[in-house]
PDB file of C-alpha atoms in Angstrom:
ATOM      1  CA  MET A   1      92.744 -49.536 -29.354  1.00 64.00           C
ATOM      2  CA  PRO A   2      91.866 -46.803 -31.844  1.00 85.00           C
ATOM      3  CA  LEU A   3      88.437 -46.273 -33.307  1.00 94.00           C
ATOM      4  CA  ARG A   4      87.848 -48.093 -36.560  1.00 97.00           C
ATOM      5  CA  PHE A   5      85.178 -47.609 -39.182  1.00 98.00           C
ATOM      6  CA  GLN A   6      83.244 -50.218 -41.102  1.00 98.00           C
ATOM      7  CA  LYS A   7      81.077 -49.436 -44.102  1.00 98.00           C
ATOM      8  CA  CYS A   8      77.704 -51.089 -43.597  1.00 98.00           C
ATOM      9  CA  ALA A   9      76.333 -53.735 -45.928  1.00 97.00           C
ATOM     10  CA  LEU A  10      72.968 -55.492 -46.092  1.00 97.00           C
ATOM     11  CA  THR A  11      74.271 -58.048 -43.614  1.00 98.00           C
ATOM     12  CA  HIS A  12      74.315 -55.217 -41.036  1.00 98.00           C
ATOM     13  CA  LEU A  13      70.674 -54.220 -41.594  1.00 98.00           C
ATOM     14  CA  ASP A  14      69.240 -55.384 -38.251  1.00 98.00           C
ATOM     15  CA  GLN A  15      72.182 -53.989 -36.265  1.00 98.00           C
ATOM     16  CA  LEU A  16      71.891 -50.679 -38.135  1.00 98.00           C
ATOM     17  CA  ILE A  17      68.173 -50.404 -37.403  1.00 98.00           C
ATOM     18  CA  GLU A  18      68.786 -51.149 -33.737  1.00 98.00           C
ATOM     19  CA  ILE A  19      71.512 -48.518 -33.263  1.00 98.00           C
ATOM     20  CA  SER A  20      69.551 -45.994 -35.330  1.00 97.00           C
ATOM     21  CA  LYS A  21      66.456 -46.313 -33.174  1.00 97.00           C
ATOM     22  CA  THR A  22      68.365 -46.467 -29.891  1.00 97.00           C
ATOM     23  CA  THR A  23      70.464 -43.368 -30.515  1.00 97.00           C
ATOM     24  CA  PHE A  24      67.600 -41.307 -31.945  1.00 97.00           C
ATOM     25  CA  VAL A  25      65.268 -42.207 -29.076  1.00 96.00           C
ATOM     26  CA  ASN A  26      67.951 -41.429 -26.494  1.00 96.00           C
ATOM     27  CA  ALA A  27      68.678 -38.081 -28.122  1.00 95.00           C
ATOM     28  CA  PHE A  28      65.187 -36.758 -28.851  1.00 96.00           C
ATOM     29  CA  GLU A  29      62.324 -38.695 -27.261  1.00 95.00           C
ATOM     30  CA  LYS A  30      62.157 -36.484 -24.163  1.00 95.00           C
ATOM     31  CA  ASP A  31      61.777 -33.328 -26.305  1.00 93.00           C
ATOM     32  CA  ASN A  32      58.931 -34.474 -28.541  1.00 94.00           C
ATOM     33  CA  ASN A  33      55.258 -35.335 -28.431  1.00 94.00           C
ATOM     34  CA  PRO A  34      55.080 -39.113 -27.803  1.00 95.00           C
ATOM     35  CA  GLU A  35      52.546 -39.795 -30.571  1.00 94.00           C
ATOM     36  CA  ASP A  36      54.405 -37.749 -33.195  1.00 93.00           C
ATOM     37  CA  PHE A  37      57.687 -39.267 -32.091  1.00 95.00           C
ATOM     38  CA  GLU A  38      56.435 -42.846 -32.376  1.00 95.00           C
ATOM     39  CA  THR A  39      55.013 -42.139 -35.835  1.00 94.00           C
ATOM     40  CA  TYR A  40      58.385 -40.749 -36.920  1.00 95.00           C
ATOM     41  CA  ILE A  41      60.371 -43.680 -35.475  1.00 96.00           C
ATOM     42  CA  ASP A  42      58.096 -46.225 -37.146  1.00 94.00           C
ATOM     43  CA  ALA A  43      58.550 -44.591 -40.559  1.00 94.00           C
ATOM     44  CA  ALA A  44      62.182 -43.437 -40.435  1.00 95.00           C
ATOM     45  CA  PHE A  45      63.620 -46.686 -39.104  1.00 97.00           C
ATOM     46  CA  ASP A  46      61.303 -49.140 -40.848  1.00 96.00           C
ATOM     47  CA  LYS A  47      63.233 -52.160 -42.147  1.00 98.00           C
ATOM     48  CA  SER A  48      62.289 -51.565 -45.790  1.00 98.00           C
ATOM     49  CA  THR A  49      63.227 -47.861 -45.530  1.00 97.00           C
ATOM     50  CA  ILE A  50      66.675 -48.551 -44.096  1.00 98.00           C
ATOM     51  CA  LYS A  51      67.233 -51.413 -46.555  1.00 98.00           C
ATOM     52  CA  GLU A  52      66.381 -49.108 -49.467  1.00 97.00           C
ATOM     53  CA  GLN A  53      68.890 -46.549 -48.167  1.00 97.00           C
ATOM     54  CA  LEU A  54      71.562 -49.222 -47.686  1.00 97.00           C
ATOM     55  CA  VAL A  55      71.338 -50.380 -51.305  1.00 97.00           C
ATOM     56  CA  ASN A  56      71.279 -46.843 -52.718  1.00 98.00           C
ATOM     57  CA  PRO A  57      74.719 -46.262 -54.280  1.00 97.00           C
ATOM     58  CA  ASN A  58      74.567 -42.584 -53.252  1.00 97.00           C
ATOM     59  CA  SER A  59      74.067 -43.359 -49.536  1.00 98.00           C
ATOM     60  CA  SER A  60      76.603 -44.908 -47.181  1.00 98.00           C
ATOM     61  CA  PHE A  61      76.377 -45.908 -43.542  1.00 98.00           C
ATOM     62  CA  TYR A  62      79.482 -46.415 -41.405  1.00 98.00           C
ATOM     63  CA  PHE A  63      79.769 -48.056 -38.026  1.00 98.00           C
ATOM     64  CA  ALA A  64      82.256 -46.651 -35.520  1.00 98.00           C
ATOM     65  CA  ILE A  65      83.798 -49.522 -33.571  1.00 98.00           C
ATOM     66  CA  LYS A  66      85.768 -49.040 -30.347  1.00 96.00           C
ATOM     67  CA  ASP A  67      87.500 -52.036 -28.783  1.00 93.00           C
ATOM     68  CA  GLU A  68      85.331 -54.367 -30.904  1.00 94.00           C
ATOM     69  CA  ALA A  69      82.123 -52.770 -29.597  1.00 97.00           C
ATOM     70  CA  LEU A  70      79.733 -50.787 -31.766  1.00 98.00           C
ATOM     71  CA  ALA A  71      79.980 -47.208 -30.477  1.00 98.00           C
ATOM     72  CA  GLY A  72      78.095 -45.171 -33.070  1.00 98.00           C
ATOM     73  CA  TYR A  73      77.355 -44.656 -36.721  1.00 98.00           C
ATOM     74  CA  PHE A  74      77.060 -42.025 -39.403  1.00 98.00           C
ATOM     75  CA  LYS A  75      75.340 -41.742 -42.768  1.00 98.00           C
ATOM     76  CA  LEU A  76      76.509 -39.840 -45.847  1.00 98.00           C
ATOM     77  CA  ASN A  77      74.414 -38.922 -48.892  1.00 98.00           C
ATOM     78  CA  ALA A  78      75.675 -37.770 -52.275  1.00 97.00           C
ATOM     79  CA  GLY A  79      73.923 -36.774 -55.486  1.00 96.00           C
ATOM     80  CA  ASP A  80      70.167 -37.274 -55.507  1.00 95.00           C
ATOM     81  CA  ALA A  81      70.229 -39.086 -52.145  1.00 97.00           C
ATOM     82  CA  GLN A  82      70.838 -35.745 -50.396  1.00 97.00           C
ATOM     83  CA  THR A  83      67.741 -34.627 -48.550  1.00 94.00           C
ATOM     84  CA  ASP A  84      67.851 -30.970 -49.465  1.00 89.00           C
ATOM     85  CA  ILE A  85      70.661 -29.425 -51.494  1.00 89.00           C
ATOM     86  CA  LYS A  86      71.449 -32.156 -54.041  1.00 92.00           C
ATOM     87  CA  SER A  87      74.665 -30.524 -55.240  1.00 94.00           C
ATOM     88  CA  GLU A  88      77.308 -32.607 -56.970  1.00 95.00           C
ATOM     89  CA  GLU A  89      79.885 -30.445 -55.124  1.00 96.00           C
ATOM     90  CA  ALA A  90      78.547 -31.513 -51.735  1.00 97.00           C
ATOM     91  CA  ILE A  91      77.983 -34.502 -49.530  1.00 98.00           C
ATOM     92  CA  GLU A  92      75.397 -34.550 -46.778  1.00 98.00           C
ATOM     93  CA  LEU A  93      76.096 -35.852 -43.300  1.00 98.00           C
ATOM     94  CA  GLU A  94      72.522 -36.936 -42.619  1.00 98.00           C
ATOM     95  CA  ARG A  95      73.114 -38.816 -39.374  1.00 98.00           C
ATOM     96  CA  ILE A  96      75.872 -38.994 -36.795  1.00 98.00           C
ATOM     97  CA  TYR A  97      75.122 -40.657 -33.476  1.00 97.00           C
ATOM     98  CA  VAL A  98      77.108 -42.102 -30.580  1.00 98.00           C
ATOM     99  CA  LEU A  99      75.653 -44.606 -28.127  1.00 98.00           C
ATOM    100  CA  GLN A 100      75.257 -43.144 -24.619  1.00 96.00           C
ATOM    101  CA  GLU A 101      77.902 -45.357 -23.029  1.00 97.00           C
ATOM    102  CA  PHE A 102      80.510 -44.064 -25.498  1.00 97.00           C
ATOM    103  CA  GLN A 103      79.693 -40.363 -25.247  1.00 95.00           C
ATOM    104  CA  GLY A 104      82.389 -38.055 -23.896  1.00 93.00           C
ATOM    105  CA  LYS A 105      85.163 -40.126 -25.473  1.00 95.00           C
ATOM    106  CA  GLN A 106      85.757 -37.978 -28.605  1.00 95.00           C
ATOM    107  CA  ILE A 107      84.008 -40.559 -30.822  1.00 97.00           C
ATOM    108  CA  GLY A 108      81.682 -37.972 -32.370  1.00 96.00           C
ATOM    109  CA  LYS A 109      84.701 -35.848 -33.262  1.00 97.00           C
ATOM    110  CA  MET A 110      86.473 -38.826 -34.848  1.00 97.00           C
ATOM    111  CA  MET A 111      83.354 -39.766 -36.822  1.00 98.00           C
ATOM    112  CA  LEU A 112      82.995 -36.186 -38.035  1.00 97.00           C
ATOM    113  CA  GLN A 113      86.648 -36.156 -39.116  1.00 96.00           C
ATOM    114  CA  LYS A 114      86.134 -39.447 -40.967  1.00 97.00           C
ATOM    115  CA  ALA A 115      83.052 -38.079 -42.738  1.00 98.00           C
ATOM    116  CA  ILE A 116      85.010 -34.989 -43.831  1.00 97.00           C
ATOM    117  CA  GLU A 117      87.875 -37.218 -44.980  1.00 96.00           C
ATOM    118  CA  ILE A 118      85.479 -39.327 -47.094  1.00 97.00           C
ATOM    119  CA  ALA A 119      83.945 -36.188 -48.612  1.00 97.00           C
ATOM    120  CA  GLY A 120      87.439 -34.973 -49.528  1.00 95.00           C
ATOM    121  CA  GLU A 121      88.320 -38.321 -51.087  1.00 95.00           C
ATOM    122  CA  LYS A 122      85.182 -37.985 -53.210  1.00 95.00           C
ATOM    123  CA  HIS A 123      86.418 -34.530 -54.318  1.00 94.00           C
ATOM    124  CA  LYS A 124      83.521 -32.653 -52.741  1.00 96.00           C
ATOM    125  CA  ARG A 125      83.829 -28.906 -52.036  1.00 96.00           C
ATOM    126  CA  TYR A 126      81.805 -29.027 -48.836  1.00 97.00           C
ATOM    127  CA  ILE A 127      79.956 -31.256 -46.416  1.00 98.00           C
ATOM    128  CA  TRP A 128      76.620 -30.111 -45.027  1.00 98.00           C
ATOM    129  CA  LEU A 129      74.090 -31.230 -42.439  1.00 98.00           C
ATOM    130  CA  GLY A 130      70.824 -30.304 -40.798  1.00 97.00           C
ATOM    131  CA  VAL A 131      70.654 -29.936 -37.022  1.00 98.00           C
ATOM    132  CA  TRP A 132      67.564 -29.155 -34.958  1.00 96.00           C
ATOM    133  CA  GLU A 133      67.687 -25.522 -33.845  1.00 97.00           C
ATOM    134  CA  GLU A 134      66.935 -26.587 -30.255  1.00 95.00           C
ATOM    135  CA  ASN A 135      69.836 -29.048 -30.149  1.00 96.00           C
ATOM    136  CA  THR A 136      72.252 -26.414 -28.877  1.00 96.00           C
ATOM    137  CA  ASP A 137      74.911 -28.924 -27.776  1.00 95.00           C
ATOM    138  CA  ALA A 138      75.121 -30.321 -31.310  1.00 96.00           C
ATOM    139  CA  ILE A 139      75.168 -26.827 -32.831  1.00 98.00           C
ATOM    140  CA  ARG A 140      78.082 -25.849 -30.580  1.00 97.00           C
ATOM    141  CA  PHE A 141      79.863 -29.101 -31.506  1.00 97.00           C
ATOM    142  CA  TYR A 142      79.578 -28.342 -35.213  1.00 98.00           C
ATOM    143  CA  GLN A 143      80.586 -24.707 -34.730  1.00 98.00           C
ATOM    144  CA  ARG A 144      83.707 -25.838 -32.828  1.00 97.00           C
ATOM    145  CA  HIS A 145      84.557 -27.899 -35.890  1.00 97.00           C
ATOM    146  CA  ASN A 146      84.173 -24.960 -38.280  1.00 96.00           C
ATOM    147  CA  PHE A 147      80.676 -25.628 -39.590  1.00 98.00           C
ATOM    148  CA  THR A 148      78.711 -22.463 -40.301  1.00 98.00           C
ATOM    149  CA  LYS A 149      74.966 -21.920 -40.610  1.00 98.00           C
ATOM    150  CA  PHE A 150      73.835 -21.005 -44.110  1.00 97.00           C
ATOM    151  CA  ALA A 151      70.072 -21.631 -44.112  1.00 97.00           C
ATOM    152  CA  THR A 152      67.197 -23.382 -42.361  1.00 97.00           C
ATOM    153  CA  HIS A 153      64.628 -25.929 -43.458  1.00 94.00           C
ATOM    154  CA  PRO A 154      61.549 -27.550 -41.945  1.00 94.00           C
ATOM    155  CA  TYR A 155      61.869 -31.012 -40.431  1.00 93.00           C
ATOM    156  CA  PHE A 156      58.870 -33.037 -39.351  1.00 94.00           C
ATOM    157  CA  ILE A 157      58.653 -35.377 -36.388  1.00 95.00           C
ATOM    158  CA  GLY A 158      55.228 -36.826 -37.152  1.00 90.00           C
ATOM    159  CA  LYS A 159      52.966 -33.784 -37.573  1.00 91.00           C
ATOM    160  CA  ASP A 160      55.279 -31.562 -35.502  1.00 92.00           C
ATOM    161  CA  LYS A 161      57.015 -29.075 -37.801  1.00 95.00           C
ATOM    162  CA  GLN A 162      60.464 -28.242 -36.431  1.00 96.00           C
ATOM    163  CA  THR A 163      63.279 -26.133 -37.848  1.00 97.00           C
ATOM    164  CA  ASP A 164      66.733 -27.415 -38.683  1.00 97.00           C
ATOM    165  CA  TRP A 165      69.749 -25.237 -39.159  1.00 98.00           C
ATOM    166  CA  LEU A 166      71.631 -26.141 -42.308  1.00 98.00           C
ATOM    167  CA  MET A 167      75.361 -25.990 -41.622  1.00 98.00           C
ATOM    168  CA  ARG A 168      78.343 -26.549 -43.873  1.00 97.00           C
ATOM    169  CA  PHE A 169      82.052 -27.148 -43.716  1.00 98.00           C
ATOM    170  CA  GLU A 170      84.287 -26.090 -46.593  1.00 97.00           C
ATOM    171  CA  ILE A 171      86.713 -28.818 -47.562  1.00 94.00           C
ATOM    172  CA  LYS A 172      90.227 -27.554 -48.045  1.00 81.00           C
ATOM    173  CA  LYS A 173      91.847 -28.778 -51.197  1.00 63.00           C
ATOM    174  CA  PRO A 174      95.447 -29.960 -51.001  1.00 53.00           C
ATOM    175  CA  LEU A 175      97.975 -27.632 -52.579  1.00 47.00           C
ATOM    176  CA  GLN A 176      98.869 -28.513 -56.151  1.00 47.00           C
ATOM    177  CA  ARG A 177     102.510 -29.475 -56.610  1.00 47.00           C
TER     178      ARG A 177
END
């Protein structure tokens, strides 16, 4: 059965918080100071924070569902919901995560393609994201999918100042007929 996508609503709040925490912890806990990491998790995935993002019309969360099981999720930000650039020509891919048991099955690639497709449908010129400079696997993944680095910005995990690469993908416009 192919992967399907479901736009999240408030009814998905608890499930969204759970997958957000699980995937972030699995990806980054081992590489961060435990105290700083816990502080970050408590703030970033607080119920009121995620609820506020869910009701923001410029933010959208999507579940990736494989064989009726939740496999991952991604988050897009437009307009003033973007964390850095805030360009009307762009959409930010703020989060894209796959649960461990679904990794290696091309789900990340399909989610990335869906995010690019949504950005194109919204007539955006490019999609951008921030990726931790030490997350070399993710950087290679984005480079394989034609994202290019254009800047950096600081990203804090608690008090720990880290550096994210800002990467972008130019959306090709269909030929005019």
